[in-house]
Short mmCIF file of C-alpha atoms in Angstrom, two decimals:
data_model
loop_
_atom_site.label_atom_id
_atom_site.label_comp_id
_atom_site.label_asym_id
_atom_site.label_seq_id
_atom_site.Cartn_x
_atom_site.Cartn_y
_atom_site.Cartn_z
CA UNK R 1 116.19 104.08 95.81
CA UNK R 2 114.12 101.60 93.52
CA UNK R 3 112.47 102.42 90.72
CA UNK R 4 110.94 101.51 86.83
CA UNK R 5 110.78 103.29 84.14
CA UNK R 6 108.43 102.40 80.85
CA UNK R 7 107.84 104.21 77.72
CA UNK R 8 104.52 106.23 77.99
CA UNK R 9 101.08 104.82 76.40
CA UNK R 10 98.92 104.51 74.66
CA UNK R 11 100.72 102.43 71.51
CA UNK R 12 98.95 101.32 68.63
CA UNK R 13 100.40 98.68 66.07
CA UNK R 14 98.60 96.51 63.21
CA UNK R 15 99.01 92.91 63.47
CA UNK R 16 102.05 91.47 62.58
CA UNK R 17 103.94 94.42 63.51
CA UNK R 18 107.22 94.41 65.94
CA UNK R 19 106.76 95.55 69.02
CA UNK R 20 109.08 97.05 71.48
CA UNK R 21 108.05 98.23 75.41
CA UNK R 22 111.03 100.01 76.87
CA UNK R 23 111.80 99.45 80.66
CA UNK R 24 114.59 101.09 82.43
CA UNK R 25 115.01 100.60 86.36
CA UNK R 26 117.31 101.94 89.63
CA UNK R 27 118.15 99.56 92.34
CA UNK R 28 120.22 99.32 95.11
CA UNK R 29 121.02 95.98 95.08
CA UNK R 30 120.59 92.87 92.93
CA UNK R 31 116.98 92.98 90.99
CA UNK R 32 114.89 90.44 89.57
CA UNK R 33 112.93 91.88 86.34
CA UNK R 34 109.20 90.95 85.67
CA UNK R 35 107.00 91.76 82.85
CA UNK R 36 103.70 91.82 83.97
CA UNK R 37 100.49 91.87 81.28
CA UNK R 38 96.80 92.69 82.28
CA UNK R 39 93.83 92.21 80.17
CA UNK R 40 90.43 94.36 80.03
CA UNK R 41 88.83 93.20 83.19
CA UNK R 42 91.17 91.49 84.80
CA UNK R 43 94.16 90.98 87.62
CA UNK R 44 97.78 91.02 86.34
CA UNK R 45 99.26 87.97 85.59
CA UNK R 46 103.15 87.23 85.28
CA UNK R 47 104.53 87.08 81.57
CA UNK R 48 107.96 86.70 81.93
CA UNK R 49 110.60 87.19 84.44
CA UNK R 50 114.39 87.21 84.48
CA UNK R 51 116.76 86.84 87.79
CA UNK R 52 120.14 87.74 86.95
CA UNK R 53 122.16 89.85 84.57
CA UNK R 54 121.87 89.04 80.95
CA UNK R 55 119.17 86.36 81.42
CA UNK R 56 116.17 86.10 78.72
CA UNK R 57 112.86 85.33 79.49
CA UNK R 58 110.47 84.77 77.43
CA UNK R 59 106.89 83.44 76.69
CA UNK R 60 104.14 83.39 73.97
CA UNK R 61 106.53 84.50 71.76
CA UNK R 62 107.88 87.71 74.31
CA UNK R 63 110.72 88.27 75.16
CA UNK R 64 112.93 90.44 77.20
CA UNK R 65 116.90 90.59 78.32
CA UNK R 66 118.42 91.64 81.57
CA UNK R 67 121.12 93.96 81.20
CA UNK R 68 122.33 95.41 83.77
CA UNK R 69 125.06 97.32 82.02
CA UNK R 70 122.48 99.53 80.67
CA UNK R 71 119.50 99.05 83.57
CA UNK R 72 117.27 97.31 80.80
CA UNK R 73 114.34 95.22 80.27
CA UNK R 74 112.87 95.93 76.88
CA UNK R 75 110.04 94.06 76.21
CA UNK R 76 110.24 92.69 72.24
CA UNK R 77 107.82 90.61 70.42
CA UNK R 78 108.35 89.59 66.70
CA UNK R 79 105.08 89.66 65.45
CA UNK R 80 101.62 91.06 67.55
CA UNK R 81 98.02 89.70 67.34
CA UNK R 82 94.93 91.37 68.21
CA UNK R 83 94.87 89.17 71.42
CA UNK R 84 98.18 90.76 72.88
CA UNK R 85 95.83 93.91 73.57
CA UNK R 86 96.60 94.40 77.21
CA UNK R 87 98.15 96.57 79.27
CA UNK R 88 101.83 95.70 80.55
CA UNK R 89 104.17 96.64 83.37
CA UNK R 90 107.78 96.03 84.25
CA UNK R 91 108.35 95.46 87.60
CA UNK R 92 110.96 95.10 89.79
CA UNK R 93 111.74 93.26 92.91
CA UNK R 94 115.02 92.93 95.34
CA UNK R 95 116.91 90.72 96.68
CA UNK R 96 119.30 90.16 99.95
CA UNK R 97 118.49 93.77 101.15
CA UNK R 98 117.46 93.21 104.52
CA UNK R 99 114.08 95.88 104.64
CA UNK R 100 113.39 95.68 101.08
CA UNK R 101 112.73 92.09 100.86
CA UNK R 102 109.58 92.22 100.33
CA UNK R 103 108.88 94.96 97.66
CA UNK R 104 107.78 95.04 94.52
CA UNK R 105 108.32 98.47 92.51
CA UNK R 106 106.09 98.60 89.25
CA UNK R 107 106.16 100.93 85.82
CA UNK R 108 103.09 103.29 85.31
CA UNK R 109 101.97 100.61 82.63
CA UNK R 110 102.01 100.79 78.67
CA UNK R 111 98.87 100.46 76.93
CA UNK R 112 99.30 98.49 73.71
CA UNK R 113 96.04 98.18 71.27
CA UNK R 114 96.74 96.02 67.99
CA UNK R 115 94.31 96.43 65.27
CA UNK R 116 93.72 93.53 62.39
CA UNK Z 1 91.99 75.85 91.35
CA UNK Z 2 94.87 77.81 92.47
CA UNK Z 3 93.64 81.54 92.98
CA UNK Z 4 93.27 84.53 95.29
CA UNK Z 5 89.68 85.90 95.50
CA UNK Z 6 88.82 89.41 96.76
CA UNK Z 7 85.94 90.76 98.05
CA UNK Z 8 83.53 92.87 96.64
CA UNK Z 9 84.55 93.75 93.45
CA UNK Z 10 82.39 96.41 93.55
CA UNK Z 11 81.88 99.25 96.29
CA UNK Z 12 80.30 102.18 96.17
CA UNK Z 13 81.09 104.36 99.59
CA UNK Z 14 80.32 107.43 100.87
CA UNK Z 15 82.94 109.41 103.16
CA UNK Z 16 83.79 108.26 106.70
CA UNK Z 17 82.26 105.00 106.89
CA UNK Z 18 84.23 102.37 107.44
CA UNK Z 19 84.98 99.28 104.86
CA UNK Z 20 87.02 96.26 104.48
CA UNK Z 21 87.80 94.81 101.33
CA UNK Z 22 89.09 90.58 101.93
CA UNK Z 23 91.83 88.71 100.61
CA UNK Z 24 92.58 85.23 100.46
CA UNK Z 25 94.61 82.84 99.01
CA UNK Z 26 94.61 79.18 98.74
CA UNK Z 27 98.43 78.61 97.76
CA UNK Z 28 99.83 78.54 101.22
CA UNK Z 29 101.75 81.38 100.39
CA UNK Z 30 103.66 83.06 102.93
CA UNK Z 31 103.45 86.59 101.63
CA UNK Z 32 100.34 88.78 100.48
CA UNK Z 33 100.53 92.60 99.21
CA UNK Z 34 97.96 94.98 98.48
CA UNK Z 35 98.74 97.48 95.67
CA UNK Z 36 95.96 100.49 94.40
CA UNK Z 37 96.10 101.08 90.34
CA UNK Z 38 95.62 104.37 89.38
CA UNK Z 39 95.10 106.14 85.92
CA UNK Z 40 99.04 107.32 84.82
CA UNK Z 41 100.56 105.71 88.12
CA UNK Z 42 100.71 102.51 87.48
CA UNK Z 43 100.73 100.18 90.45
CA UNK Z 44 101.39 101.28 94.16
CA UNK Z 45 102.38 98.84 96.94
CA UNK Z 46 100.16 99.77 99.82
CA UNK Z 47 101.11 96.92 102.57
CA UNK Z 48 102.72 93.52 102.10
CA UNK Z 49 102.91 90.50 104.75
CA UNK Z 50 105.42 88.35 104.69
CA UNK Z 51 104.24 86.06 106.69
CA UNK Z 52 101.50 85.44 109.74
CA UNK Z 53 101.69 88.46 112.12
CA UNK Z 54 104.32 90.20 109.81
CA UNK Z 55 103.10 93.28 107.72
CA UNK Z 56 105.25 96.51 106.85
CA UNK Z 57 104.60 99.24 104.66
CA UNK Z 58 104.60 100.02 100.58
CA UNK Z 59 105.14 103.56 98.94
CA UNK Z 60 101.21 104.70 100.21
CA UNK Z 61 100.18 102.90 103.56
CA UNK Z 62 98.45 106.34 104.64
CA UNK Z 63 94.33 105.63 105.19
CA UNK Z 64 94.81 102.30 105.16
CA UNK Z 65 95.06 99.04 107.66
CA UNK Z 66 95.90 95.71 107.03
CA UNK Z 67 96.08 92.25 109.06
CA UNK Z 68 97.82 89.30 108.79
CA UNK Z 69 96.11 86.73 111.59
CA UNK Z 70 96.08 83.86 109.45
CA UNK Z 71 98.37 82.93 106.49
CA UNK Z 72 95.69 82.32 104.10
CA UNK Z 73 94.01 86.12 104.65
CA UNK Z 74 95.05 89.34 104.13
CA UNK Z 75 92.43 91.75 104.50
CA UNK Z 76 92.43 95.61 103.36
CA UNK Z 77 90.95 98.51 105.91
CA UNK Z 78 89.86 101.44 105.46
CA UNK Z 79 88.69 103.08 109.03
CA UNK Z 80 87.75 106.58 107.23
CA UNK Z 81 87.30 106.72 103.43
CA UNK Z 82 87.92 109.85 101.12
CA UNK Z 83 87.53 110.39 98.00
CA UNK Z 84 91.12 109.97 97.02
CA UNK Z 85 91.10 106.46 97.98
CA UNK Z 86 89.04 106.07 94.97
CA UNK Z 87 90.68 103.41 93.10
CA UNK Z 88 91.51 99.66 91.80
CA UNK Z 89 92.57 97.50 94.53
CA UNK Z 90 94.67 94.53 93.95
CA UNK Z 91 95.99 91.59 96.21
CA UNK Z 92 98.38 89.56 95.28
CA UNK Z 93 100.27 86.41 97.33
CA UNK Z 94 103.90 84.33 96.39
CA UNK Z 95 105.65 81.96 98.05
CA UNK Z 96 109.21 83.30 99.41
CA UNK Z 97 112.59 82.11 99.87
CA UNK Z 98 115.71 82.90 101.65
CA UNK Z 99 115.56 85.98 99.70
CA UNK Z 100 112.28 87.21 100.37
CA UNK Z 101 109.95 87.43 97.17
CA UNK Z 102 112.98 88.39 94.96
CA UNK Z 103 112.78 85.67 92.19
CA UNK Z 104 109.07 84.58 93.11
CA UNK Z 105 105.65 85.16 90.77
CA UNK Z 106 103.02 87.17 91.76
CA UNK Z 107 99.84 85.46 91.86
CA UNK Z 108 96.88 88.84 91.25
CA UNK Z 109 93.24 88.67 92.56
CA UNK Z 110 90.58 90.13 89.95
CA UNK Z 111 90.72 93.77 91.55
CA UNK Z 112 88.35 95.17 93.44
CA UNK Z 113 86.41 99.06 92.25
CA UNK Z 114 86.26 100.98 94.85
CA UNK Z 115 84.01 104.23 94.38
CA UNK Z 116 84.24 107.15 97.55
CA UNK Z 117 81.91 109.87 97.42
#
C-alpha cells in the first residue's frame, strides 16, 4: 500500500539554523511528492511539490529532492526565521493506478518552532 | 479571490444529532476531499469526489456522508455524532488531469472545530 513517513515533532531551532524534515514514503506505483506547511490558525497550503524521480522543488528558500532510489523527500532549508513556525506534512499522491487516482496519503506532521 | 470556504468553523454538538458541515469552492475544480486532523495522526482522507455525482472513500469514511450534486459543493454529514468524531475538518478541491489529482495542488479551506459531547 501507500504510505509517508516524517520524523516525529516537536523540533526547535534558533534562527538561522539548518533545518532538515525527513520524509520517507511506500507506493505502488509512480508518486508525486508534496510538502505541505500550515500555520497557527489556518488551512494547509502547498509549499513545494515534485513529480518525478530526482526532481527539486523548491520555494521561499525550501527545498526538497525526489529520490526514488531511497523513497525520499527530505525537506532542507538553509537558514530558518521565526516566520517558518508552522507545522509541515509530506504528502503523497498517485498516479495511473486506476482506484487510487484520487488519493492523497499525508505524514502525521512535524512541528517546527524557531526562536530569535 | 480564489478560495474554498467551509462552514461553521465552529460547532459544538452533543451526541446523535445530526450536522452538516459545507464546502465550496469557486475554482471550478473537478475534485473535492474531506480529510479530519487529529493530534499525532496527521491528516486522514475521509471522502474525495472526483467529479459531479462521483465520490469514493478515504482511509476513515465510517460515520460520515458526503455529496457531490453540484461541482462547486461538497458537503460533509454526519447522521449520528460521537465523541470520536471530535476533530479538525478540512476540505480541500484541485483541478485533475488524465491522471487524476496526481501532479495537481491542493487548494485547503480554513478548517472547521468540531466539538461532540
Amino acid at each position: 500500500g501507500n504510505s509517508v513517513t516524517q520524523m516525529e515533532g516537536p523540533v526547535t531551532l534558533s534562527e538561522e539554523a539548518f533545518l532538515t524534515i525527513n520524509c520517507t514514503y511506500t507506493a505502488t506505483g509512480y508518486p508525486s511528492l508534496f510538502w505541505y506547511v500550515q500555520y497557527p490558525g489556518e488551512g494547509l497550503q502547498l509549499l513545494l511539490k515534485a513529480t518525478k524521480a530526482d526532481d527539486k522543488g523548491s520555494n521561499k528558500g525550501f527545498e526538497a529532492t525526489y529520490r526514488k532510489e531511497t523513497t525520499s523527500f527530505h525537506l532542507e532549508k538553509g537558514s530558518v526565521q521565526v516566520s517558518d513556525s508552522a507545522v509541515y506534512f509530506c504528502a503523497l499522491s498517485e498516479r495511473n493506478r486506476g482506484s487510487t487516482l484520487g488519493r492523497l496519503y499525508f505524514g502525521r506532521g512535524t512541528q517546527l518552532t524557531v526562536w530569535p | 479571490e480564489a478560495q474554498v470556504t467551509q462552514n461553521p468553523r465552529y460547532l459544538i454538538t452533543v451526541t446523535g444529532k445530526k450536522l452538516t458541515v459545507t464546502c465550496s469552492q469557486n475554482m471550478n475544480h473537478e475534485y473535492m476531499s474531506w480529510y479530519r486532523q487529529d493530534p499525532g495522526l496527521g491528516l486522514r482522507q475521509i471522502y474525495y469526489s472526483m467529479n459531479v455525482e462521483v465520490t469514493d472513500k478515504g482511509d476513515v469514511p465510517e460515520g460520515y456522508k458526503v455529496s457531490r450534486k453540484e461541482k462547486r459543493n461538497f458537503p460533509l454529514i454526519l447522521e449520528s455524532p460521537s465523541p470520536n468524531q471530535t476533530s479538525l475538518y478540512f476540505c480541500a478541491s484541485s483541478p485533475t488531469s488524465g491522471q487524476g489529482i496526481g501532479e495537481e495542488t491542493q487548494y485547503f479551506g480554513p478548517g472547521t472545530r468540531l466539538l461532540v459531547l
